[in-house]
mmCIF file of C-alpha atoms in Angstrom:
data_model
loop_
_atom_site.group_PDB
_atom_site.id
_atom_site.type_symbol
_atom_site.label_atom_id
_atom_site.label_comp_id
_atom_site.label_asym_id
_atom_site.label_seq_id
_atom_site.Cartn_x
_atom_site.Cartn_y
_atom_site.Cartn_z
ATOM 1 C CA MET A 1 35.380 105.741 152.310
ATOM 2 C CA SER A 2 38.312 106.710 151.144
ATOM 3 C CA ILE A 3 40.652 104.674 149.148
ATOM 4 C CA PHE A 4 43.675 105.344 151.548
ATOM 5 C CA LYS A 5 41.234 104.161 153.753
ATOM 6 C CA LYS A 6 40.357 100.828 152.156
ATOM 7 C CA ILE A 7 44.070 101.078 151.595
ATOM 8 C CA ILE A 8 45.616 101.302 154.523
ATOM 9 C CA THR A 9 41.889 98.107 156.289
ATOM 10 C CA ALA A 10 43.028 95.874 153.017
ATOM 11 C CA VAL A 11 46.334 94.900 153.621
ATOM 12 C CA ARG A 12 45.761 95.355 158.222
ATOM 13 C CA GLY A 13 42.947 92.876 157.131
ATOM 14 C CA GLY A 14 44.820 90.723 156.184
ATOM 15 C CA ALA A 15 43.501 90.687 152.100
ATOM 16 C CA THR A 16 47.441 90.101 151.347
ATOM 17 C CA GLU A 17 46.823 86.977 150.573
ATOM 18 C CA ALA A 18 48.363 86.078 147.299
ATOM 19 C CA GLY A 19 45.846 86.717 144.340
ATOM 20 C CA GLU A 20 43.606 88.255 146.939
ATOM 21 C CA ALA A 21 43.012 92.344 145.615
ATOM 22 C CA ILE A 22 42.572 95.214 147.992
ATOM 23 C CA VAL A 23 40.077 96.593 145.670
ATOM 24 C CA ASP A 24 38.130 93.064 143.860
ATOM 25 C CA ALA A 25 38.602 94.125 139.548
ATOM 26 C CA ASN A 26 35.412 94.327 139.295
ATOM 27 C CA ALA A 27 35.160 98.222 141.285
ATOM 28 C CA THR A 28 38.776 98.765 139.655
ATOM 29 C CA ARG A 29 36.253 98.240 136.321
ATOM 30 C CA ILE A 30 33.935 100.649 137.309
ATOM 31 C CA PHE A 31 36.123 103.034 138.706
ATOM 32 C CA GLU A 32 37.535 103.213 136.178
ATOM 33 C CA GLN A 33 34.358 103.409 133.560
ATOM 34 C CA GLU A 34 33.256 106.432 135.834
ATOM 35 C CA ILE A 35 36.893 108.819 135.058
ATOM 36 C CA ARG A 36 35.459 107.725 131.179
ATOM 37 C CA ASP A 37 32.417 108.872 131.974
ATOM 38 C CA SER A 38 33.988 112.434 133.209
ATOM 39 C CA GLU A 39 36.694 113.138 130.923
ATOM 40 C CA LYS A 40 33.039 112.616 128.439
ATOM 41 C CA HIS A 41 31.799 114.739 130.463
ATOM 42 C CA ILE A 42 33.767 117.921 130.196
ATOM 43 C CA THR A 43 34.552 116.664 126.832
ATOM 44 C CA ILE A 44 30.963 117.635 126.508
ATOM 45 C CA ALA A 45 31.414 120.429 128.312
ATOM 46 C CA LYS A 46 33.926 122.314 126.520
ATOM 47 C CA ARG A 47 32.017 121.805 123.470
ATOM 48 C CA ASP A 48 28.856 123.232 125.541
ATOM 49 C CA LEU A 49 31.635 126.513 126.470
ATOM 50 C CA THR A 50 32.543 126.864 123.575
ATOM 51 C CA GLU A 51 29.077 127.565 121.094
ATOM 52 C CA VAL A 52 28.164 130.310 124.554
ATOM 53 C CA MET A 53 30.198 132.616 124.205
ATOM 54 C CA ALA A 54 31.162 131.918 119.264
ATOM 55 C CA LYS A 55 27.138 132.832 120.733
ATOM 56 C CA GLN A 56 28.070 135.578 123.320
ATOM 57 C CA MET A 57 30.088 137.060 120.673
ATOM 58 C CA GLN A 58 27.508 137.537 117.812
ATOM 59 C CA ALA A 59 24.420 138.228 120.586
ATOM 60 C CA ALA A 60 27.831 141.501 122.194
ATOM 61 C CA ARG A 61 28.611 142.464 117.965
ATOM 62 C CA GLU A 62 24.840 142.521 117.371
ATOM 63 C CA LEU A 63 23.900 145.160 120.587
ATOM 64 C CA ALA A 64 26.766 147.039 118.940
ATOM 65 C CA GLN A 65 24.781 147.096 115.630
ATOM 66 C CA LEU A 66 21.440 147.711 117.339
ATOM 67 C CA GLN A 67 23.434 151.422 119.290
ATOM 68 C CA ALA A 68 25.064 152.518 116.855
ATOM 69 C CA SER A 69 21.521 152.605 113.889
ATOM 70 C CA ILE A 70 19.994 153.885 117.016
ATOM 71 C CA LYS A 71 22.385 156.813 117.911
ATOM 72 C CA GLU A 72 22.336 157.836 113.511
ATOM 73 C CA HIS A 73 18.302 157.703 114.013
ATOM 74 C CA GLU A 74 18.605 159.820 115.891
ATOM 75 C CA GLY A 75 20.416 162.338 114.509
ATOM 76 C CA TYR A 76 18.504 162.298 112.284
ATOM 77 C CA ALA A 77 14.750 162.930 114.234
ATOM 78 C CA MET A 78 16.906 165.687 115.162
ATOM 79 C CA GLN A 79 16.817 167.044 111.463
ATOM 80 C CA ALA A 80 14.006 165.979 110.878
ATOM 81 C CA LEU A 81 12.997 168.262 114.137
ATOM 82 C CA ASN A 82 15.873 171.533 112.522
ATOM 83 C CA GLN A 83 13.562 171.324 109.667
ATOM 84 C CA GLY A 84 9.923 171.422 111.057
ATOM 85 C CA ASN A 85 9.094 167.858 110.188
ATOM 86 C CA GLU A 86 7.147 166.848 113.021
ATOM 87 C CA ALA A 87 4.994 163.646 111.180
ATOM 88 C CA LEU A 88 8.890 162.499 109.951
ATOM 89 C CA ALA A 89 10.876 163.008 113.154
ATOM 90 C CA ILE A 90 7.487 160.634 115.165
ATOM 91 C CA GLU A 91 8.430 157.451 112.194
ATOM 92 C CA VAL A 92 11.751 157.632 112.878
ATOM 93 C CA ALA A 93 11.819 158.011 117.192
ATOM 94 C CA GLU A 94 8.975 154.476 116.395
ATOM 95 C CA LYS A 95 12.256 153.354 114.577
ATOM 96 C CA ILE A 96 14.891 154.665 117.012
ATOM 97 C CA ALA A 97 12.055 153.094 119.899
ATOM 98 C CA GLU A 98 11.807 150.115 117.571
ATOM 99 C CA LEU A 99 15.659 149.402 117.774
ATOM 100 C CA GLU A 100 16.471 149.801 121.549
ATOM 101 C CA SER A 101 14.144 146.879 122.424
ATOM 102 C CA SER A 102 15.751 144.878 120.054
ATOM 103 C CA ALA A 103 18.794 146.536 121.978
ATOM 104 C CA ALA A 104 16.967 145.518 125.501
ATOM 105 C CA ASP A 105 16.683 141.599 123.708
ATOM 106 C CA GLN A 106 20.007 141.739 122.899
ATOM 107 C CA GLN A 107 21.163 143.216 126.082
ATOM 108 C CA GLN A 108 19.491 140.965 128.003
ATOM 109 C CA ALA A 109 20.487 137.483 125.551
ATOM 110 C CA ASN A 110 24.357 138.772 125.928
ATOM 111 C CA GLU A 111 24.698 138.600 129.930
ATOM 112 C CA SER A 112 23.036 135.614 130.017
ATOM 113 C CA PHE A 113 26.026 134.406 127.776
ATOM 114 C CA LEU A 114 27.990 135.614 129.935
ATOM 115 C CA SER A 115 26.297 134.232 132.545
ATOM 116 C CA SER A 116 26.338 131.100 131.715
ATOM 117 C CA ALA A 117 29.970 130.957 130.097
ATOM 118 C CA ASP A 118 30.819 132.079 133.216
ATOM 119 C CA ARG A 119 29.105 129.110 134.567
ATOM 120 C CA LEU A 120 29.623 126.348 132.235
ATOM 121 C CA LYS A 121 33.384 127.727 132.675
ATOM 122 C CA GLU A 122 33.312 126.975 136.226
ATOM 123 C CA LEU A 123 32.616 123.230 136.412
ATOM 124 C CA ILE A 124 34.711 122.653 133.938
ATOM 125 C CA LYS A 125 36.975 122.851 136.511
ATOM 126 C CA LYS A 126 35.797 121.699 138.686
ATOM 127 C CA SER A 127 34.718 118.456 137.488
ATOM 128 C CA GLU A 128 39.106 118.670 136.093
ATOM 129 C CA ARG A 129 39.414 118.687 139.893
ATOM 130 C CA GLN A 130 37.415 115.986 140.279
ATOM 131 C CA LEU A 131 39.618 113.791 137.914
ATOM 132 C CA THR A 132 42.930 114.500 138.820
ATOM 133 C CA GLU A 133 41.485 113.316 142.448
ATOM 134 C CA TYR A 134 39.075 110.078 140.538
ATOM 135 C CA LYS A 135 42.876 109.181 138.943
ATOM 136 C CA ARG A 136 45.045 109.894 141.916
ATOM 137 C CA GLN A 137 43.398 107.126 144.023
ATOM 138 C CA LEU A 138 43.224 104.914 141.029
ATOM 139 C CA THR A 139 46.852 105.272 140.834
ATOM 140 C CA MET A 140 46.706 104.133 144.626
ATOM 141 C CA VAL A 141 44.521 100.507 144.498
ATOM 142 C CA LYS A 142 46.152 100.051 141.422
ATOM 143 C CA THR A 143 49.775 100.195 142.729
ATOM 144 C CA THR A 144 49.037 98.646 145.500
ATOM 145 C CA GLU A 145 47.853 95.729 143.588
ATOM 146 C CA SER A 146 50.965 95.637 141.716
ATOM 147 C CA VAL A 147 52.535 94.991 144.546
ATOM 148 C CA GLN A 148 50.169 92.784 145.760
ATOM 149 C CA LYS A 149 51.068 90.585 143.195
ATOM 150 C CA ALA A 150 55.446 91.797 142.209
ATOM 151 C CA THR A 151 55.879 90.182 146.301
ATOM 152 C CA SER A 152 53.970 87.323 145.534
ATOM 153 C CA ALA A 153 55.454 86.169 142.065
ATOM 154 C CA ILE A 154 59.248 87.251 144.014
ATOM 155 C CA THR A 155 57.333 84.654 146.929
ATOM 156 C CA ASP A 156 56.690 81.518 144.328
ATOM 157 C CA ASN A 157 59.871 81.739 142.957
ATOM 158 C CA PHE A 158 62.126 81.596 145.897
ATOM 159 C CA SER A 159 60.296 78.557 146.922
ATOM 160 C CA ALA A 160 60.257 76.804 143.798
ATOM 161 C CA SER A 161 63.559 77.527 143.247
ATOM 162 C CA ASN A 162 64.119 76.271 146.914
ATOM 163 C CA SER A 163 65.953 79.259 147.751
ATOM 164 C CA LYS A 164 64.741 82.026 150.640
ATOM 165 C CA LEU A 165 66.216 85.138 150.624
ATOM 166 C CA LEU A 166 69.072 85.243 154.115
ATOM 167 C CA ASN A 167 68.604 87.260 156.758
ATOM 168 C CA ALA A 168 69.912 91.428 156.798
ATOM 169 C CA LYS A 169 73.202 90.952 159.388
ATOM 170 C CA ASP A 170 74.138 87.408 157.005
ATOM 171 C CA SER A 171 72.856 89.225 153.564
ATOM 172 C CA LEU A 172 75.768 92.256 154.566
ATOM 173 C CA GLU A 173 78.114 90.065 156.489
ATOM 174 C CA ARG A 174 78.798 87.918 153.383
ATOM 175 C CA ILE A 175 78.651 91.035 151.100
ATOM 176 C CA LYS A 176 81.308 93.070 153.153
ATOM 177 C CA LYS A 177 84.100 89.381 152.884
ATOM 178 C CA LYS A 178 83.297 89.819 149.342
ATOM 179 C CA GLN A 179 84.653 93.283 148.661
ATOM 180 C CA ALA A 180 86.707 92.505 151.711
ATOM 181 C CA MET A 181 88.628 89.731 149.936
ATOM 182 C CA PHE A 182 87.930 92.099 145.631
ATOM 183 C CA ASP A 183 90.176 94.693 147.393
ATOM 184 C CA ASP A 184 91.883 91.748 148.791
ATOM 185 C CA LYS A 185 93.412 90.375 145.109
ATOM 186 C CA LEU A 186 93.137 94.125 143.261
ATOM 187 C CA LYS A 187 96.136 94.776 146.088
ATOM 188 C CA ALA A 188 97.686 91.470 145.226
ATOM 189 C CA ALA A 189 97.744 92.602 141.758
ATOM 190 C CA GLU A 190 99.229 95.885 142.301
ATOM 191 C CA GLN A 191 101.735 93.675 144.068
ATOM 192 C CA LEU A 192 102.553 91.470 142.047
ATOM 193 C CA GLU A 193 102.676 94.020 138.542
ATOM 194 C CA ALA A 194 105.023 95.677 140.193
ATOM 195 C CA GLU A 195 107.576 92.849 140.781
ATOM 196 C CA THR A 196 107.376 91.146 137.498
ATOM 197 C CA PRO A 197 110.551 90.178 136.298
ATOM 198 C CA GLU A 198 110.970 92.512 133.668
ATOM 199 C CA GLN A 199 110.394 95.368 135.056
ATOM 200 C CA THR A 200 113.154 94.618 137.953
ATOM 201 C CA LEU A 201 116.177 93.353 135.143
ATOM 202 C CA LYS A 202 114.892 96.852 133.616
ATOM 203 C CA SER A 203 116.561 98.495 136.309
ATOM 204 C CA LYS A 204 118.622 96.437 137.822
ATOM 205 C CA LEU A 205 120.749 97.561 133.797
ATOM 206 C CA GLN A 206 119.506 100.701 134.514
ATOM 207 C CA ASP A 207 121.402 101.125 137.997
ATOM 208 C CA ALA A 208 124.619 99.276 136.435
ATOM 209 C CA GLY A 209 124.549 101.809 133.879
ATOM 210 C CA ILE A 210 123.898 99.023 130.612
ATOM 211 C CA GLY A 211 121.253 100.049 128.218
ATOM 212 C CA ALA A 212 119.065 102.944 127.360
ATOM 213 C CA GLN A 213 120.424 105.830 129.590
ATOM 214 C CA GLN A 214 117.133 108.621 130.866
ATOM 215 C CA THR A 215 118.746 111.802 129.819
ATOM 216 C CA SER A 216 119.647 113.843 132.746
ATOM 217 C CA ALA A 217 119.995 118.072 132.487
ATOM 218 C CA GLN A 218 123.331 117.389 133.531
ATOM 219 C CA SER A 219 124.119 114.625 130.216
ATOM 220 C CA VAL A 220 122.295 117.427 128.003
ATOM 221 C CA LEU A 221 124.389 120.649 129.452
ATOM 222 C CA ASP A 222 128.075 118.409 129.012
ATOM 223 C CA ARG A 223 126.718 117.574 125.862
ATOM 224 C CA LEU A 224 126.687 121.323 124.793
ATOM 225 C CA LYS A 225 129.207 122.390 126.555
ATOM 226 C CA LYS A 226 132.497 119.830 124.514
ATOM 227 C CA LYS A 227 130.817 121.736 121.405
ATOM 228 C CA MET B 1 59.912 101.017 129.275
ATOM 229 C CA ASN B 2 59.028 97.655 129.721
ATOM 230 C CA ILE B 3 62.006 94.700 132.069
ATOM 231 C CA HIS B 4 62.976 93.527 129.390
ATOM 232 C CA THR B 5 64.753 96.319 127.937
ATOM 233 C CA ILE B 6 66.073 97.241 131.045
ATOM 234 C CA ALA B 7 66.814 93.794 131.391
ATOM 235 C CA THR B 8 68.817 94.254 128.127
ATOM 236 C CA HIS B 9 70.447 97.475 128.701
ATOM 237 C CA LEU B 10 72.430 96.327 132.084
ATOM 238 C CA ASN B 11 73.375 93.605 131.280
ATOM 239 C CA LYS B 12 75.418 94.293 128.133
ATOM 240 C CA LEU B 13 77.184 97.344 129.875
ATOM 241 C CA ALA B 14 79.447 95.033 130.326
ATOM 242 C CA ASP B 15 82.934 97.537 131.291
ATOM 243 C CA ASP B 16 81.383 100.238 130.331
ATOM 244 C CA THR B 17 79.429 100.552 133.045
ATOM 245 C CA GLU B 18 79.568 104.683 134.675
ATOM 246 C CA THR B 19 77.755 103.127 138.144
ATOM 247 C CA GLY B 20 81.184 100.989 138.490
ATOM 248 C CA PHE B 21 79.751 97.563 139.039
ATOM 249 C CA ASN B 22 77.916 95.294 136.616
ATOM 250 C CA PHE B 23 74.553 93.915 137.053
ATOM 251 C CA ASP B 24 72.471 89.557 136.039
ATOM 252 C CA CYS B 25 69.757 90.143 135.587
ATOM 253 C CA THR B 26 66.951 87.300 135.895
ATOM 254 C CA PRO B 27 62.593 87.870 135.065
ATOM 255 C CA ILE B 28 60.461 86.287 137.150
ATOM 256 C CA ASN B 29 56.927 85.139 136.223
ATOM 257 C CA GLY B 30 53.449 86.123 137.669
ATOM 258 C CA GLU B 31 51.300 87.763 136.912
ATOM 259 C CA ILE B 32 53.111 90.988 136.940
ATOM 260 C CA ASP B 33 56.509 90.621 134.921
ATOM 261 C CA VAL B 34 59.314 91.803 137.720
ATOM 262 C CA LEU B 35 62.865 92.096 137.138
ATOM 263 C CA GLN B 36 65.701 89.612 139.798
ATOM 264 C CA VAL B 37 68.572 92.856 139.920
ATOM 265 C CA GLU B 38 71.539 91.586 140.782
ATOM 266 C CA ILE B 39 74.583 93.648 141.478
ATOM 267 C CA ILE B 40 78.125 91.536 140.817
ATOM 268 C CA GLY B 41 79.454 90.962 144.126
ATOM 269 C CA ARG B 42 75.732 92.352 146.263
ATOM 270 C CA GLU B 43 73.949 88.841 145.759
ATOM 271 C CA GLU B 44 72.203 88.048 148.805
ATOM 272 C CA ILE B 45 70.925 91.654 147.996
ATOM 273 C CA PRO B 46 69.276 91.939 144.776
ATOM 274 C CA ILE B 47 66.189 94.518 143.969
ATOM 275 C CA PHE B 48 63.085 93.584 142.413
ATOM 276 C CA VAL B 49 62.065 95.824 139.197
ATOM 277 C CA SER B 50 58.671 96.174 138.026
ATOM 278 C CA ILE B 51 56.348 98.125 136.334
ATOM 279 C CA SER B 52 52.681 99.580 136.484
ATOM 280 C CA ASP B 53 50.935 101.964 134.421
ATOM 281 C CA ASN B 54 52.408 105.312 135.717
ATOM 282 C CA GLN B 55 55.824 103.872 137.198
ATOM 283 C CA ILE B 56 58.894 101.740 137.820
ATOM 284 C CA LEU B 57 59.323 100.576 141.182
ATOM 285 C CA CYS B 58 62.826 99.277 142.365
ATOM 286 C CA ILE B 59 62.792 97.096 145.493
ATOM 287 C CA ALA B 60 65.161 96.192 148.085
ATOM 288 C CA TYR B 61 64.064 94.204 150.920
ATOM 289 C CA LEU B 62 65.827 94.256 154.195
ATOM 290 C CA TRP B 63 64.487 92.225 156.546
ATOM 291 C CA GLY B 64 61.232 90.818 158.507
ATOM 292 C CA GLU B 65 59.229 91.076 161.519
ATOM 293 C CA ASP B 66 60.823 88.514 163.032
ATOM 294 C CA GLU B 67 64.653 89.817 162.254
ATOM 295 C CA ILE B 68 63.261 92.475 164.947
ATOM 296 C CA LYS B 69 65.200 92.799 168.655
ATOM 297 C CA THR B 70 61.265 93.504 169.464
ATOM 298 C CA GLU B 71 62.140 96.013 172.584
ATOM 299 C CA LEU B 72 63.202 97.946 170.363
ATOM 300 C CA LYS B 73 61.093 98.379 167.939
ATOM 301 C CA ALA B 74 59.870 101.833 168.140
ATOM 302 C CA ASN B 75 62.740 103.321 167.903
ATOM 303 C CA MET B 76 64.052 101.930 164.650
ATOM 304 C CA MET B 77 61.432 103.208 162.914
ATOM 305 C CA GLU B 78 62.026 106.607 164.379
ATOM 306 C CA ALA B 79 65.168 106.408 163.360
ATOM 307 C CA MET B 80 63.972 105.456 160.209
ATOM 308 C CA LEU B 81 61.684 108.362 158.819
ATOM 309 C CA GLU B 82 64.610 110.039 160.715
ATOM 310 C CA MET B 83 67.021 109.113 158.112
ATOM 311 C CA ASN B 84 63.630 108.560 155.232
ATOM 312 C CA ILE B 85 64.178 112.410 153.387
ATOM 313 C CA PRO B 86 68.086 112.081 154.281
ATOM 314 C CA MET B 87 68.912 109.045 152.397
ATOM 315 C CA PRO B 88 69.623 109.464 148.745
ATOM 316 C CA LEU B 89 66.469 109.066 146.061
ATOM 317 C CA SER B 90 65.120 106.095 148.391
ATOM 318 C CA ALA B 91 62.424 105.632 150.573
ATOM 319 C CA PHE B 92 61.621 103.424 153.530
ATOM 320 C CA ALA B 93 58.002 100.597 153.495
ATOM 321 C CA LYS B 94 57.136 97.578 154.279
ATOM 322 C CA VAL B 95 55.059 94.749 152.049
ATOM 323 C CA GLU B 96 54.410 92.239 154.263
ATOM 324 C CA ASN B 97 55.767 91.390 157.073
ATOM 325 C CA LYS B 98 59.217 92.939 155.384
ATOM 326 C CA TYR B 99 60.562 96.170 155.322
ATOM 327 C CA VAL B 100 62.436 97.385 152.696
ATOM 328 C CA VAL B 101 64.105 100.258 151.018
ATOM 329 C CA PHE B 102 62.450 101.474 148.072
ATOM 330 C CA GLY B 103 62.865 104.093 145.255
ATOM 331 C CA ALA B 104 59.580 104.450 142.271
ATOM 332 C CA LEU B 105 61.047 106.404 139.525
ATOM 333 C CA SER B 106 58.897 108.542 136.594
ATOM 334 C CA ILE B 107 57.873 105.664 132.937
ATOM 335 C CA ASN B 108 59.655 107.775 131.648
ATOM 336 C CA SER B 109 62.736 107.270 132.586
ATOM 337 C CA SER B 110 65.981 106.972 130.592
ATOM 338 C CA LEU B 111 68.153 103.639 131.250
ATOM 339 C CA GLU B 112 70.798 105.220 133.169
ATOM 340 C CA ASP B 113 68.413 106.568 134.730
ATOM 341 C CA ILE B 114 67.328 103.206 135.988
ATOM 342 C CA GLU B 115 70.655 102.408 136.387
ATOM 343 C CA LEU B 116 71.859 105.126 138.664
ATOM 344 C CA GLU B 117 68.832 104.599 140.788
ATOM 345 C CA LEU B 118 69.188 100.756 141.058
ATOM 346 C CA VAL B 119 73.087 101.412 142.458
ATOM 347 C CA THR B 120 71.874 104.014 145.017
ATOM 348 C CA LEU B 121 69.031 101.639 146.093
ATOM 349 C CA SER B 122 72.164 99.054 146.702
ATOM 350 C CA ASP B 123 74.313 101.381 149.083
ATOM 351 C CA ASN B 124 71.256 102.384 150.215
ATOM 352 C CA SER B 125 70.374 99.123 151.270
ATOM 353 C CA LEU B 126 73.345 97.866 152.857
ATOM 354 C CA GLU B 127 73.873 100.850 154.786
ATOM 355 C CA VAL B 128 70.937 101.543 155.799
ATOM 356 C CA ILE B 129 71.853 97.514 157.009
ATOM 357 C CA SER B 130 74.875 97.825 158.287
ATOM 358 C CA GLU B 131 73.783 101.319 160.721
ATOM 359 C CA MET B 132 71.138 100.106 162.126
ATOM 360 C CA ASP B 133 71.726 96.159 162.700
ATOM 361 C CA SER B 134 72.434 97.820 166.543
ATOM 362 C CA TYR B 135 68.090 96.848 165.455
ATOM 363 C CA LEU B 136 68.439 93.759 164.789
ATOM 364 C CA LYS B 137 68.900 89.951 166.568
#
């Protein structure tokens, strides 16, 4: 059964009683162990891959050396034939045959390392996908558990403090009232501010032309004309 | 990140808040730690914050199964599904017999992200109750 299904079944089936876990702690531990195991396997596979790739590179290098050596000896054999030295040519030809046989071995080793490397890469990719999936499932289980635990902590807290969550409509109503009261207070405060005696007296004086007057463009112009 | 860091941050914000709200945080002890976050003026709908291995969960309880007009339940659920994506940062869910709005954040979120999440969640929950009251008794 998938974890998703397990969670749904458990929640529906009333495993929601406080303290009752979706997947028992032991199962979670086994799951976590599985994840650790696959992580270990991936690490080992990666190490193997490095080794195989190193061996493959070595085989390729040796193969190239053998092929170069074969070419070189073919040249020698030709030179020996041109000199009419059949015996020497045969000796060289024997050497070439030996080299070719080694080259074939190296070729085979090279191919086998290449295919091992491909297989390991594929295996690692697959294991990593699997690991991601395990981790996702474990997250689901753990989150479900943590929400349950949080819920029971909240519920216990409310019953301990003898208070309970209000119903939604009443809550909203109260919040709106508080907001309205706050807005009213703000408005009242603004009005009060505007009506402070100090402010009123200052403006009355100004109206009567007493005290500091605001300079207007006209008064500036008048002053300039007098000069 | 733990709930005490969040509580300390929110409680000391006071007048420096950029969201315009003041918070009052109370830790609730239990098998896992839960932080009850009250936004001043909206104490009736607190937000509960809990932290697991990889995420921070913020939950606001909307209403219980018993508050729904039974004959309109299917319509209500459909409305919730339709509203789920447009509603910023939060999503609907059900915990035991209570409908909730919640937001899940990365464990690496900044305190400012968490603050924004809480305020948005609070705004959303008020708006949802106000818009959906025709489905409620």
